[in-house]
PDB file of C-alpha atoms in Angstrom:
ATOM      1  CA  MET A   1      -9.328  15.808   6.427  1.00 54.00           C
ATOM      2  CA  ASN A   2      -7.339  15.260   9.626  1.00 73.00           C
ATOM      3  CA  SER A   3     -10.499  14.128  11.418  1.00 83.00           C
ATOM      4  CA  ILE A   4     -11.487  11.264   9.097  1.00 95.00           C
ATOM      5  CA  ALA A   5     -12.333   8.205  11.232  1.00 95.00           C
ATOM      6  CA  GLU A   6     -10.734   9.840  14.262  1.00 95.00           C
ATOM      7  CA  ASP A   7     -12.878   7.697  16.556  1.00 94.00           C
ATOM      8  CA  LEU A   8     -11.333   4.548  15.049  1.00 94.00           C
ATOM      9  CA  LEU A   9      -7.885   5.927  14.249  1.00 96.00           C
ATOM     10  CA  PRO A  10      -7.189   8.299  17.152  1.00 96.00           C
ATOM     11  CA  TYR A  11      -3.900   9.664  15.863  1.00 97.00           C
ATOM     12  CA  ALA A  12      -3.265  13.140  14.507  1.00 96.00           C
ATOM     13  CA  SER A  13      -2.040  13.364  10.947  1.00 98.00           C
ATOM     14  CA  ASN A  14       0.940  15.451   9.881  1.00 98.00           C
ATOM     15  CA  ASP A  15       1.193  17.489   6.682  1.00 98.00           C
ATOM     16  CA  LEU A  16       3.789  17.302   3.921  1.00 98.00           C
ATOM     17  CA  ALA A  17       3.666  19.605   0.905  1.00 97.00           C
ATOM     18  CA  VAL A  18       4.170  17.707  -2.364  1.00 95.00           C
ATOM     19  CA  GLY A  19       4.054  20.320  -5.086  1.00 91.00           C
ATOM     20  CA  PRO A  20       0.756  22.195  -4.749  1.00 92.00           C
ATOM     21  CA  HIS A  21      -0.864  19.387  -2.759  1.00 94.00           C
ATOM     22  CA  THR A  22      -0.869  18.142   0.841  1.00 97.00           C
ATOM     23  CA  LEU A  23       0.083  14.589   1.716  1.00 98.00           C
ATOM     24  CA  ARG A  24      -0.683  13.411   5.241  1.00 98.00           C
ATOM     25  CA  TYR A  25       0.927  10.754   7.392  1.00 98.00           C
ATOM     26  CA  LEU A  26       0.855   9.365  10.913  1.00 98.00           C
ATOM     27  CA  ASP A  27       4.013   9.659  13.028  1.00 98.00           C
ATOM     28  CA  GLU A  28       3.697   7.738  16.284  1.00 98.00           C
ATOM     29  CA  GLY A  29       6.142   6.510  18.895  1.00 97.00           C
ATOM     30  CA  ASP A  30       9.518   7.914  19.908  1.00 91.00           C
ATOM     31  CA  ALA A  31      10.886  10.245  17.254  1.00 89.00           C
ATOM     32  CA  ASN A  32      14.380   9.322  18.479  1.00 89.00           C
ATOM     33  CA  ALA A  33      13.840   5.558  18.384  1.00 91.00           C
ATOM     34  CA  ALA A  34      16.648   3.593  16.775  1.00 90.00           C
ATOM     35  CA  SER A  35      14.299   1.924  14.304  1.00 95.00           C
ATOM     36  CA  VAL A  36      11.595   3.320  12.010  1.00 98.00           C
ATOM     37  CA  LEU A  37       8.697   1.271  10.679  1.00 98.00           C
ATOM     38  CA  LEU A  38       7.621   2.877   7.398  1.00 98.00           C
ATOM     39  CA  CYS A  39       4.137   1.524   6.621  1.00 99.00           C
ATOM     40  CA  VAL A  40       2.934   1.856   3.032  1.00 98.00           C
ATOM     41  CA  HIS A  41      -0.648   0.947   2.133  1.00 98.00           C
ATOM     42  CA  GLY A  42      -2.237  -0.127  -1.125  1.00 98.00           C
ATOM     43  CA  ASN A  43      -5.618   0.224  -2.836  1.00 96.00           C
ATOM     44  CA  PRO A  44      -8.335   0.791  -1.623  1.00 97.00           C
ATOM     45  CA  THR A  45      -6.951   1.110   1.914  1.00 98.00           C
ATOM     46  CA  TRP A  46      -5.140   3.915   3.755  1.00 98.00           C
ATOM     47  CA  SER A  47      -3.084   4.388   6.925  1.00 98.00           C
ATOM     48  CA  PHE A  48      -6.014   2.941   8.888  1.00 98.00           C
ATOM     49  CA  TYR A  49      -4.844  -0.483   7.661  1.00 98.00           C
ATOM     50  CA  TRP A  50      -1.754  -0.103   9.881  1.00 98.00           C
ATOM     51  CA  ARG A  51      -3.523   0.808  13.143  1.00 98.00           C
ATOM     52  CA  ARG A  52      -2.545  -2.525  14.747  1.00 98.00           C
ATOM     53  CA  ILE A  53       1.105  -1.970  13.805  1.00 98.00           C
ATOM     54  CA  ILE A  54       0.984   1.378  15.619  1.00 98.00           C
ATOM     55  CA  GLU A  55      -0.692  -0.169  18.666  1.00 97.00           C
ATOM     56  CA  ARG A  56       1.790  -3.041  18.838  1.00 97.00           C
ATOM     57  CA  PHE A  57       5.100  -1.383  18.005  1.00 97.00           C
ATOM     58  CA  SER A  58       4.972   2.367  18.711  1.00 97.00           C
ATOM     59  CA  HIS A  59       6.291   1.751  22.249  1.00 95.00           C
ATOM     60  CA  SER A  60       9.565   0.467  20.798  1.00 95.00           C
ATOM     61  CA  HIS A  61       9.754   1.976  17.305  1.00 97.00           C
ATOM     62  CA  ARG A  62       8.904   5.151  15.480  1.00 98.00           C
ATOM     63  CA  VAL A  63       5.974   4.229  13.216  1.00 98.00           C
ATOM     64  CA  ILE A  64       5.281   6.265  10.078  1.00 98.00           C
ATOM     65  CA  ALA A  65       2.123   5.402   8.125  1.00 98.00           C
ATOM     66  CA  VAL A  66       1.606   7.380   4.939  1.00 98.00           C
ATOM     67  CA  ASP A  67      -1.642   8.219   3.145  1.00 98.00           C
ATOM     68  CA  HIS A  68      -0.834   8.376  -0.559  1.00 98.00           C
ATOM     69  CA  LEU A  69      -2.093  11.463  -2.320  1.00 98.00           C
ATOM     70  CA  GLY A  70      -5.763  10.833  -3.106  1.00 97.00           C
ATOM     71  CA  CYS A  71      -6.095   8.399  -0.184  1.00 98.00           C
ATOM     72  CA  GLY A  72      -7.065   8.512   3.473  1.00 98.00           C
ATOM     73  CA  ARG A  73      -6.659  11.955   4.992  1.00 98.00           C
ATOM     74  CA  SER A  74      -4.419  13.264   2.208  1.00 98.00           C
ATOM     75  CA  GLU A  75      -5.626  15.786  -0.337  1.00 97.00           C
ATOM     76  CA  LYS A  76      -7.517  14.270  -3.268  1.00 96.00           C
ATOM     77  CA  PRO A  77      -6.739  16.359  -6.351  1.00 95.00           C
ATOM     78  CA  PRO A  78      -8.346  15.581  -9.707  1.00 92.00           C
ATOM     79  CA  ARG A  79      -6.493  13.121 -11.887  1.00 88.00           C
ATOM     80  CA  GLY A  80      -4.426  14.916 -14.514  1.00 79.00           C
ATOM     81  CA  ASP A  81      -1.706  14.249 -17.047  1.00 63.00           C
ATOM     82  CA  GLU A  82       1.714  15.662 -17.884  1.00 54.00           C
ATOM     83  CA  THR A  83       0.221  18.910 -19.191  1.00 55.00           C
ATOM     84  CA  SER A  84      -2.311  19.509 -16.416  1.00 61.00           C
ATOM     85  CA  LYS A  85      -1.593  22.154 -13.813  1.00 59.00           C
ATOM     86  CA  GLY A  86      -2.666  21.717 -10.224  1.00 56.00           C
ATOM     87  CA  GLU A  87      -3.594  18.066 -10.764  1.00 80.00           C
ATOM     88  CA  PHE A  88      -1.882  14.737 -10.120  1.00 91.00           C
ATOM     89  CA  ARG A  89      -1.215  11.831 -12.496  1.00 92.00           C
ATOM     90  CA  TYR A  90      -1.672   9.087  -9.890  1.00 96.00           C
ATOM     91  CA  ARG A  91       1.004   6.832 -11.355  1.00 96.00           C
ATOM     92  CA  LEU A  92       3.308   4.514  -9.460  1.00 98.00           C
ATOM     93  CA  ALA A  93       6.282   6.786 -10.152  1.00 97.00           C
ATOM     94  CA  ASP A  94       4.415   9.787  -8.715  1.00 97.00           C
ATOM     95  CA  HIS A  95       3.550   7.970  -5.480  1.00 98.00           C
ATOM     96  CA  ARG A  96       7.193   6.806  -5.300  1.00 98.00           C
ATOM     97  CA  ASP A  97       8.446  10.372  -5.645  1.00 98.00           C
ATOM     98  CA  ASN A  98       6.130  11.526  -2.866  1.00 98.00           C
ATOM     99  CA  LEU A  99       7.348   8.768  -0.542  1.00 98.00           C
ATOM    100  CA  VAL A 100      11.002   9.569  -1.266  1.00 98.00           C
ATOM    101  CA  ARG A 101      10.229  13.186  -0.404  1.00 98.00           C
ATOM    102  CA  LEU A 102       8.741  12.059   2.903  1.00 98.00           C
ATOM    103  CA  ILE A 103      11.806   9.917   3.700  1.00 98.00           C
ATOM    104  CA  ASP A 104      14.117  12.838   2.942  1.00 98.00           C
ATOM    105  CA  THR A 105      12.061  15.490   4.730  1.00 98.00           C
ATOM    106  CA  LEU A 106      11.852  13.429   7.929  1.00 97.00           C
ATOM    107  CA  ASP A 107      15.433  12.206   7.463  1.00 97.00           C
ATOM    108  CA  LEU A 108      14.333   8.640   8.184  1.00 97.00           C
ATOM    109  CA  GLN A 109      17.149   6.206   8.954  1.00 97.00           C
ATOM    110  CA  ASN A 110      17.299   2.508   9.813  1.00 98.00           C
ATOM    111  CA  ILE A 111      13.996   1.933   8.005  1.00 98.00           C
ATOM    112  CA  THR A 112      11.971  -1.242   8.115  1.00 98.00           C
ATOM    113  CA  LEU A 113       9.659  -1.066   5.127  1.00 98.00           C
ATOM    114  CA  VAL A 114       6.250  -2.583   5.959  1.00 98.00           C
ATOM    115  CA  ALA A 115       4.113  -2.745   2.831  1.00 98.00           C
ATOM    116  CA  HIS A 116       0.926  -4.279   1.437  1.00 98.00           C
ATOM    117  CA  ASP A 117      -0.720  -4.401  -2.010  1.00 97.00           C
ATOM    118  CA  TRP A 118       0.395  -1.400  -4.146  1.00 97.00           C
ATOM    119  CA  GLY A 119       2.465  -0.335  -1.140  1.00 98.00           C
ATOM    120  CA  GLY A 120       4.996  -3.027  -2.026  1.00 98.00           C
ATOM    121  CA  ALA A 121       5.812  -1.510  -5.396  1.00 98.00           C
ATOM    122  CA  ILE A 122       5.636   2.063  -4.096  1.00 98.00           C
ATOM    123  CA  GLY A 123       7.729   1.302  -1.030  1.00 98.00           C
ATOM    124  CA  LEU A 124      10.363  -0.818  -2.763  1.00 98.00           C
ATOM    125  CA  THR A 125      10.916   1.643  -5.623  1.00 98.00           C
ATOM    126  CA  SER A 126      11.336   4.353  -2.982  1.00 98.00           C
ATOM    127  CA  VAL A 127      13.816   2.572  -0.724  1.00 98.00           C
ATOM    128  CA  LEU A 128      15.834   1.482  -3.761  1.00 98.00           C
ATOM    129  CA  GLN A 129      16.506   5.189  -4.218  1.00 98.00           C
ATOM    130  CA  ARG A 130      17.514   5.496  -0.551  1.00 98.00           C
ATOM    131  CA  ARG A 131      19.215   2.129  -0.152  1.00 97.00           C
ATOM    132  CA  ASP A 132      21.558   3.331   2.611  1.00 97.00           C
ATOM    133  CA  ARG A 133      18.583   4.069   4.872  1.00 98.00           C
ATOM    134  CA  LEU A 134      16.994   0.617   4.546  1.00 98.00           C
ATOM    135  CA  ALA A 135      17.489  -1.976   7.311  1.00 98.00           C
ATOM    136  CA  ARG A 136      14.699  -4.555   6.850  1.00 98.00           C
ATOM    137  CA  ILE A 137      11.692  -5.401   4.676  1.00 98.00           C
ATOM    138  CA  VAL A 138       8.295  -6.798   5.683  1.00 98.00           C
ATOM    139  CA  LEU A 139       5.869  -7.514   2.839  1.00 98.00           C
ATOM    140  CA  LEU A 140       2.243  -8.613   3.103  1.00 98.00           C
ATOM    141  CA  ASN A 141       0.464  -9.881  -0.044  1.00 98.00           C
ATOM    142  CA  THR A 142       1.910  -7.571  -2.648  1.00 98.00           C
ATOM    143  CA  GLY A 143       3.753  -7.450  -5.961  1.00 96.00           C
ATOM    144  CA  ALA A 144       6.826  -5.764  -7.418  1.00 96.00           C
ATOM    145  CA  PHE A 145       6.774  -6.720 -11.096  1.00 94.00           C
ATOM    146  CA  PRO A 146       4.589  -6.304 -14.177  1.00 91.00           C
ATOM    147  CA  PRO A 147       1.396  -8.203 -13.325  1.00 85.00           C
ATOM    148  CA  PRO A 148       1.503 -11.829 -14.509  1.00 72.00           C
ATOM    149  CA  TYR A 149      -2.307 -11.692 -14.667  1.00 60.00           C
ATOM    150  CA  ILE A 150      -5.166  -9.299 -13.889  1.00 64.00           C
ATOM    151  CA  PRO A 151      -8.116 -10.922 -12.091  1.00 57.00           C
ATOM    152  CA  TRP A 152     -11.384 -10.497 -13.972  1.00 44.00           C
ATOM    153  CA  ARG A 153     -12.945  -8.745 -10.991  1.00 58.00           C
ATOM    154  CA  ILE A 154     -10.345  -6.007 -11.354  1.00 58.00           C
ATOM    155  CA  SER A 155     -10.404  -6.013 -15.167  1.00 55.00           C
ATOM    156  CA  ALA A 156     -14.145  -5.292 -15.036  1.00 55.00           C
ATOM    157  CA  CYS A 157     -13.398  -2.121 -13.062  1.00 48.00           C
ATOM    158  CA  ARG A 158     -11.303  -0.897 -16.008  1.00 57.00           C
ATOM    159  CA  TRP A 159     -14.049  -1.067 -18.619  1.00 53.00           C
ATOM    160  CA  PRO A 160     -14.519   2.308 -20.351  1.00 64.00           C
ATOM    161  CA  TRP A 161     -17.193   4.476 -18.704  1.00 56.00           C
ATOM    162  CA  VAL A 162     -18.799   1.559 -16.883  1.00 58.00           C
ATOM    163  CA  GLY A 163     -15.727   0.813 -14.768  1.00 71.00           C
ATOM    164  CA  THR A 164     -15.225   4.358 -13.517  1.00 81.00           C
ATOM    165  CA  ALA A 165     -18.961   4.752 -12.916  1.00 80.00           C
ATOM    166  CA  ALA A 166     -18.923   1.650 -10.720  1.00 80.00           C
ATOM    167  CA  VAL A 167     -15.688   2.482  -8.869  1.00 84.00           C
ATOM    168  CA  ARG A 168     -16.316   6.173  -8.305  1.00 88.00           C
ATOM    169  CA  GLY A 169     -20.094   6.348  -8.470  1.00 87.00           C
ATOM    170  CA  LEU A 170     -21.087   3.211  -6.586  1.00 79.00           C
ATOM    171  CA  ASN A 171     -17.847   2.706  -4.623  1.00 87.00           C
ATOM    172  CA  ALA A 172     -17.957  -0.857  -5.947  1.00 88.00           C
ATOM    173  CA  PHE A 173     -14.230  -1.545  -5.639  1.00 87.00           C
ATOM    174  CA  ALA A 174     -13.786  -0.460  -2.023  1.00 92.00           C
ATOM    175  CA  LYS A 175     -17.106  -1.929  -0.851  1.00 91.00           C
ATOM    176  CA  ALA A 176     -16.307  -5.267  -2.482  1.00 90.00           C
ATOM    177  CA  ALA A 177     -12.869  -5.316  -0.863  1.00 92.00           C
ATOM    178  CA  VAL A 178     -14.217  -5.304   2.695  1.00 92.00           C
ATOM    179  CA  THR A 179     -15.731  -8.735   2.022  1.00 91.00           C
ATOM    180  CA  MET A 180     -13.728 -10.217  -0.858  1.00 92.00           C
ATOM    181  CA  ALA A 181     -10.332  -9.445   0.714  1.00 94.00           C
ATOM    182  CA  MET A 182     -11.162 -11.632   3.718  1.00 95.00           C
ATOM    183  CA  SER A 183     -11.245 -15.438   3.979  1.00 94.00           C
ATOM    184  CA  ARG A 184     -10.768 -16.700   7.554  1.00 93.00           C
ATOM    185  CA  GLN A 185     -13.312 -14.338   9.070  1.00 95.00           C
ATOM    186  CA  LYS A 186     -15.554 -11.386   8.281  1.00 95.00           C
ATOM    187  CA  LEU A 187     -14.267  -7.854   8.657  1.00 95.00           C
ATOM    188  CA  SER A 188     -15.825  -6.214  11.694  1.00 95.00           C
ATOM    189  CA  PRO A 189     -18.344  -3.416  10.997  1.00 96.00           C
ATOM    190  CA  GLN A 190     -15.987  -0.965  12.709  1.00 96.00           C
ATOM    191  CA  ALA A 191     -13.016  -1.972  10.562  1.00 96.00           C
ATOM    192  CA  ALA A 192     -15.121  -1.848   7.392  1.00 97.00           C
ATOM    193  CA  ALA A 193     -16.385   1.612   8.309  1.00 97.00           C
ATOM    194  CA  GLY A 194     -12.838   2.783   8.959  1.00 97.00           C
ATOM    195  CA  LEU A 195     -11.468   1.478   5.681  1.00 98.00           C
ATOM    196  CA  LEU A 196     -14.338   3.068   3.719  1.00 97.00           C
ATOM    197  CA  ALA A 197     -14.467   6.364   5.617  1.00 97.00           C
ATOM    198  CA  PRO A 198     -12.272   8.515   3.323  1.00 98.00           C
ATOM    199  CA  TYR A 199     -13.994   7.311   0.158  1.00 97.00           C
ATOM    200  CA  ASP A 200     -17.473   8.726   0.629  1.00 96.00           C
ATOM    201  CA  ASN A 201     -18.152  10.429  -2.706  1.00 96.00           C
ATOM    202  CA  TRP A 202     -17.149  10.550  -6.382  1.00 94.00           C
ATOM    203  CA  LYS A 203     -14.402  13.140  -5.865  1.00 95.00           C
ATOM    204  CA  ASN A 204     -12.838  11.282  -2.955  1.00 97.00           C
ATOM    205  CA  ARG A 205     -12.622   8.009  -4.916  1.00 96.00           C
ATOM    206  CA  VAL A 206     -10.304   9.421  -7.570  1.00 95.00           C
ATOM    207  CA  ALA A 207      -7.259   7.440  -6.384  1.00 96.00           C
ATOM    208  CA  ILE A 208      -9.131   4.132  -6.145  1.00 96.00           C
ATOM    209  CA  ASP A 209     -10.045   4.408  -9.819  1.00 93.00           C
ATOM    210  CA  ALA A 210      -6.581   5.677 -10.764  1.00 94.00           C
ATOM    211  CA  PHE A 211      -4.786   2.770  -9.060  1.00 94.00           C
ATOM    212  CA  VAL A 212      -6.952   0.290 -10.958  1.00 91.00           C
ATOM    213  CA  ARG A 213      -6.112   2.018 -14.231  1.00 90.00           C
ATOM    214  CA  ASP A 214      -2.403   2.179 -13.404  1.00 92.00           C
ATOM    215  CA  ILE A 215      -2.103  -1.614 -13.621  1.00 90.00           C
ATOM    216  CA  PRO A 216      -0.201  -2.088 -16.895  1.00 90.00           C
ATOM    217  CA  LYS A 217      -1.647  -4.602 -19.347  1.00 85.00           C
ATOM    218  CA  ARG A 218       0.811  -3.686 -22.097  1.00 88.00           C
ATOM    219  CA  LYS A 219       4.451  -2.653 -22.299  1.00 93.00           C
ATOM    220  CA  SER A 220       3.341   0.698 -23.709  1.00 94.00           C
ATOM    221  CA  HIS A 221       1.685   1.620 -20.409  1.00 91.00           C
ATOM    222  CA  PRO A 222       3.805   4.233 -18.562  1.00 92.00           C
ATOM    223  CA  THR A 223       3.926   2.136 -15.375  1.00 96.00           C
ATOM    224  CA  TYR A 224       5.085  -1.056 -17.094  1.00 95.00           C
ATOM    225  CA  GLU A 225       8.657   0.205 -17.331  1.00 97.00           C
ATOM    226  CA  THR A 226       8.643   1.289 -13.663  1.00 98.00           C
ATOM    227  CA  LEU A 227       7.566  -2.193 -12.582  1.00 97.00           C
ATOM    228  CA  ALA A 228       9.947  -3.969 -14.972  1.00 97.00           C
ATOM    229  CA  LYS A 229      12.880  -1.992 -13.571  1.00 98.00           C
ATOM    230  CA  LEU A 230      11.736  -2.756 -10.031  1.00 98.00           C
ATOM    231  CA  GLU A 231      11.640  -6.481 -10.785  1.00 97.00           C
ATOM    232  CA  ALA A 232      15.142  -6.299 -12.265  1.00 98.00           C
ATOM    233  CA  ASP A 233      16.362  -4.498  -9.136  1.00 98.00           C
ATOM    234  CA  LEU A 234      14.838  -6.921  -6.620  1.00 98.00           C
ATOM    235  CA  PRO A 235      17.924  -9.197  -6.436  1.00 98.00           C
ATOM    236  CA  SER A 236      19.969  -6.197  -5.282  1.00 98.00           C
ATOM    237  CA  LEU A 237      17.931  -6.297  -2.047  1.00 98.00           C
ATOM    238  CA  ALA A 238      18.545 -10.007  -1.427  1.00 98.00           C
ATOM    239  CA  ASP A 239      20.984  -9.280   1.413  1.00 97.00           C
ATOM    240  CA  ILE A 240      18.426  -7.196   3.330  1.00 98.00           C
ATOM    241  CA  PRO A 241      16.699  -9.176   6.127  1.00 98.00           C
ATOM    242  CA  SER A 242      13.198  -9.757   4.752  1.00 98.00           C
ATOM    243  CA  LEU A 243       9.930 -11.234   5.976  1.00 98.00           C
ATOM    244  CA  LEU A 244       7.141 -12.313   3.604  1.00 98.00           C
ATOM    245  CA  VAL A 245       3.767 -12.846   5.289  1.00 98.00           C
ATOM    246  CA  TRP A 246       1.156 -14.203   2.896  1.00 98.00           C
ATOM    247  CA  GLY A 247      -2.542 -14.894   3.129  1.00 98.00           C
ATOM    248  CA  MET A 248      -2.689 -17.887   0.808  1.00 98.00           C
ATOM    249  CA  LYS A 249      -6.411 -17.433   0.010  1.00 97.00           C
ATOM    250  CA  ASP A 250      -5.710 -14.122  -1.721  1.00 95.00           C
ATOM    251  CA  TRP A 251      -7.255 -14.245  -5.219  1.00 88.00           C
ATOM    252  CA  CYS A 252      -5.438 -11.082  -6.289  1.00 89.00           C
ATOM    253  CA  PHE A 253      -1.813 -11.455  -5.102  1.00 93.00           C
ATOM    254  CA  ARG A 254      -1.883 -15.212  -5.398  1.00 93.00           C
ATOM    255  CA  PRO A 255       0.837 -17.569  -4.109  1.00 95.00           C
ATOM    256  CA  GLU A 256       2.767 -17.284  -7.386  1.00 95.00           C
ATOM    257  CA  CYS A 257       3.509 -13.655  -6.445  1.00 96.00           C
ATOM    258  CA  LEU A 258       5.044 -14.897  -3.211  1.00 98.00           C
ATOM    259  CA  ARG A 259       7.163 -17.414  -5.157  1.00 97.00           C
ATOM    260  CA  ARG A 260       8.595 -14.614  -7.302  1.00 96.00           C
ATOM    261  CA  PHE A 261       9.808 -12.806  -4.182  1.00 98.00           C
ATOM    262  CA  GLU A 262      11.268 -16.044  -2.824  1.00 98.00           C
ATOM    263  CA  THR A 263      13.175 -16.529  -6.081  1.00 97.00           C
ATOM    264  CA  ALA A 264      14.615 -13.003  -5.902  1.00 98.00           C
ATOM    265  CA  TRP A 265      15.336 -13.217  -2.144  1.00 98.00           C
ATOM    266  CA  PRO A 266      16.349 -16.816  -1.309  1.00 98.00           C
ATOM    267  CA  ALA A 267      17.221 -15.919   2.293  1.00 98.00           C
ATOM    268  CA  ALA A 268      13.872 -14.262   3.063  1.00 98.00           C
ATOM    269  CA  LYS A 269      11.745 -15.717   5.864  1.00 98.00           C
ATOM    270  CA  THR A 270       8.319 -16.764   4.588  1.00 98.00           C
ATOM    271  CA  VAL A 271       5.200 -17.268   6.693  1.00 98.00           C
ATOM    272  CA  GLU A 272       2.236 -18.685   4.811  1.00 98.00           C
ATOM    273  CA  ILE A 273      -1.175 -18.306   6.475  1.00 98.00           C
ATOM    274  CA  ALA A 274      -3.210 -20.972   4.746  1.00 98.00           C
ATOM    275  CA  ASP A 275      -6.716 -19.675   5.400  1.00 97.00           C
ATOM    276  CA  ALA A 276      -6.161 -15.902   5.299  1.00 97.00           C
ATOM    277  CA  GLY A 277      -7.098 -13.608   2.429  1.00 97.00           C
ATOM    278  CA  HIS A 278      -5.675 -10.428   0.916  1.00 97.00           C
ATOM    279  CA  TYR A 279      -6.247  -8.237   3.986  1.00 97.00           C
ATOM    280  CA  VAL A 280      -3.991 -10.596   5.920  1.00 98.00           C
ATOM    281  CA  ILE A 281      -3.453  -8.295   8.915  1.00 98.00           C
ATOM    282  CA  GLU A 282      -7.246  -7.992   9.269  1.00 98.00           C
ATOM    283  CA  ASP A 283      -7.953 -11.666   8.601  1.00 98.00           C
ATOM    284  CA  ALA A 284      -5.221 -13.105  10.853  1.00 98.00           C
ATOM    285  CA  PRO A 285      -4.166 -10.166  13.045  1.00 98.00           C
ATOM    286  CA  GLU A 286      -2.499 -11.881  15.978  1.00 98.00           C
ATOM    287  CA  GLN A 287      -0.617 -14.364  13.807  1.00 98.00           C
ATOM    288  CA  THR A 288       0.594 -11.619  11.483  1.00 98.00           C
ATOM    289  CA  LEU A 289       1.647  -9.295  14.307  1.00 98.00           C
ATOM    290  CA  SER A 290       3.400 -12.090  16.207  1.00 98.00           C
ATOM    291  CA  VAL A 291       5.581 -13.101  13.265  1.00 98.00           C
ATOM    292  CA  ILE A 292       6.431  -9.455  12.588  1.00 98.00           C
ATOM    293  CA  GLU A 293       7.334  -8.987  16.267  1.00 98.00           C
ATOM    294  CA  SER A 294       9.555 -12.072  16.180  1.00 98.00           C
ATOM    295  CA  PHE A 295      11.246 -10.818  13.010  1.00 98.00           C
ATOM    296  CA  LEU A 296      11.887  -7.354  14.425  1.00 97.00           C
ATOM    297  CA  SER A 297      13.382  -8.732  17.620  1.00 91.00           C
TER     298      SER A 297
END
């Protein structure tokens, strides 16, 4: 597992035990640096999505990039429920608990949360539990509230039997993302190969399918309450210096998601990239990195 895409992501992964499973993460830069960038990916990406952050900032910051359980180089246990032993539920609250464990185990302080897609909800729910360790927030095309809509392209991946067969059998979700999450330019073959590398068979696509099914359509869904509480708690972070970088051609986390963050955090700095898509750091890398660098300095 530690060698996945090592030619494209030449950093050794570290292990963290979470119950009976192994979560892996990258830890680059000076371990004694005054500032920590905690990079939290979404679906269907992994720590590979943050390789440019490591390249740009590890000389001045400690950069931690997690692979959620089921993703990247982390262990990929079967999806279970509350009664299953040795399995994992793959719910937002479970990923949050794993990230809090990582923060505590590494005793991370002065954290800048850098998050994208599902990483926004996972990261924000985690740092809300460790508020005294949080210094800054950088969000890229994400959400932190019950979804105001579910795009039909994602809804189709939730259809009984057919959806899982497409996502896990054909890798339809991840393969579609390498083209549909871009707008300004095409993803390079190397970047596409890196993003897809961990998800090479049915077993290894368990988390991709689980994330899609963890999007709550109804209040009865277990994750709805987690997201509703997160949305209610967002104003409590309004005094934290925050940067919102948005690819405005994103058909999933559309501009109205950005507006909800701006309402909760009136003092946040917003950078809209008009022609970039969902994978904003891939679609507009230099622009995204430059505004993050300016914010951090």
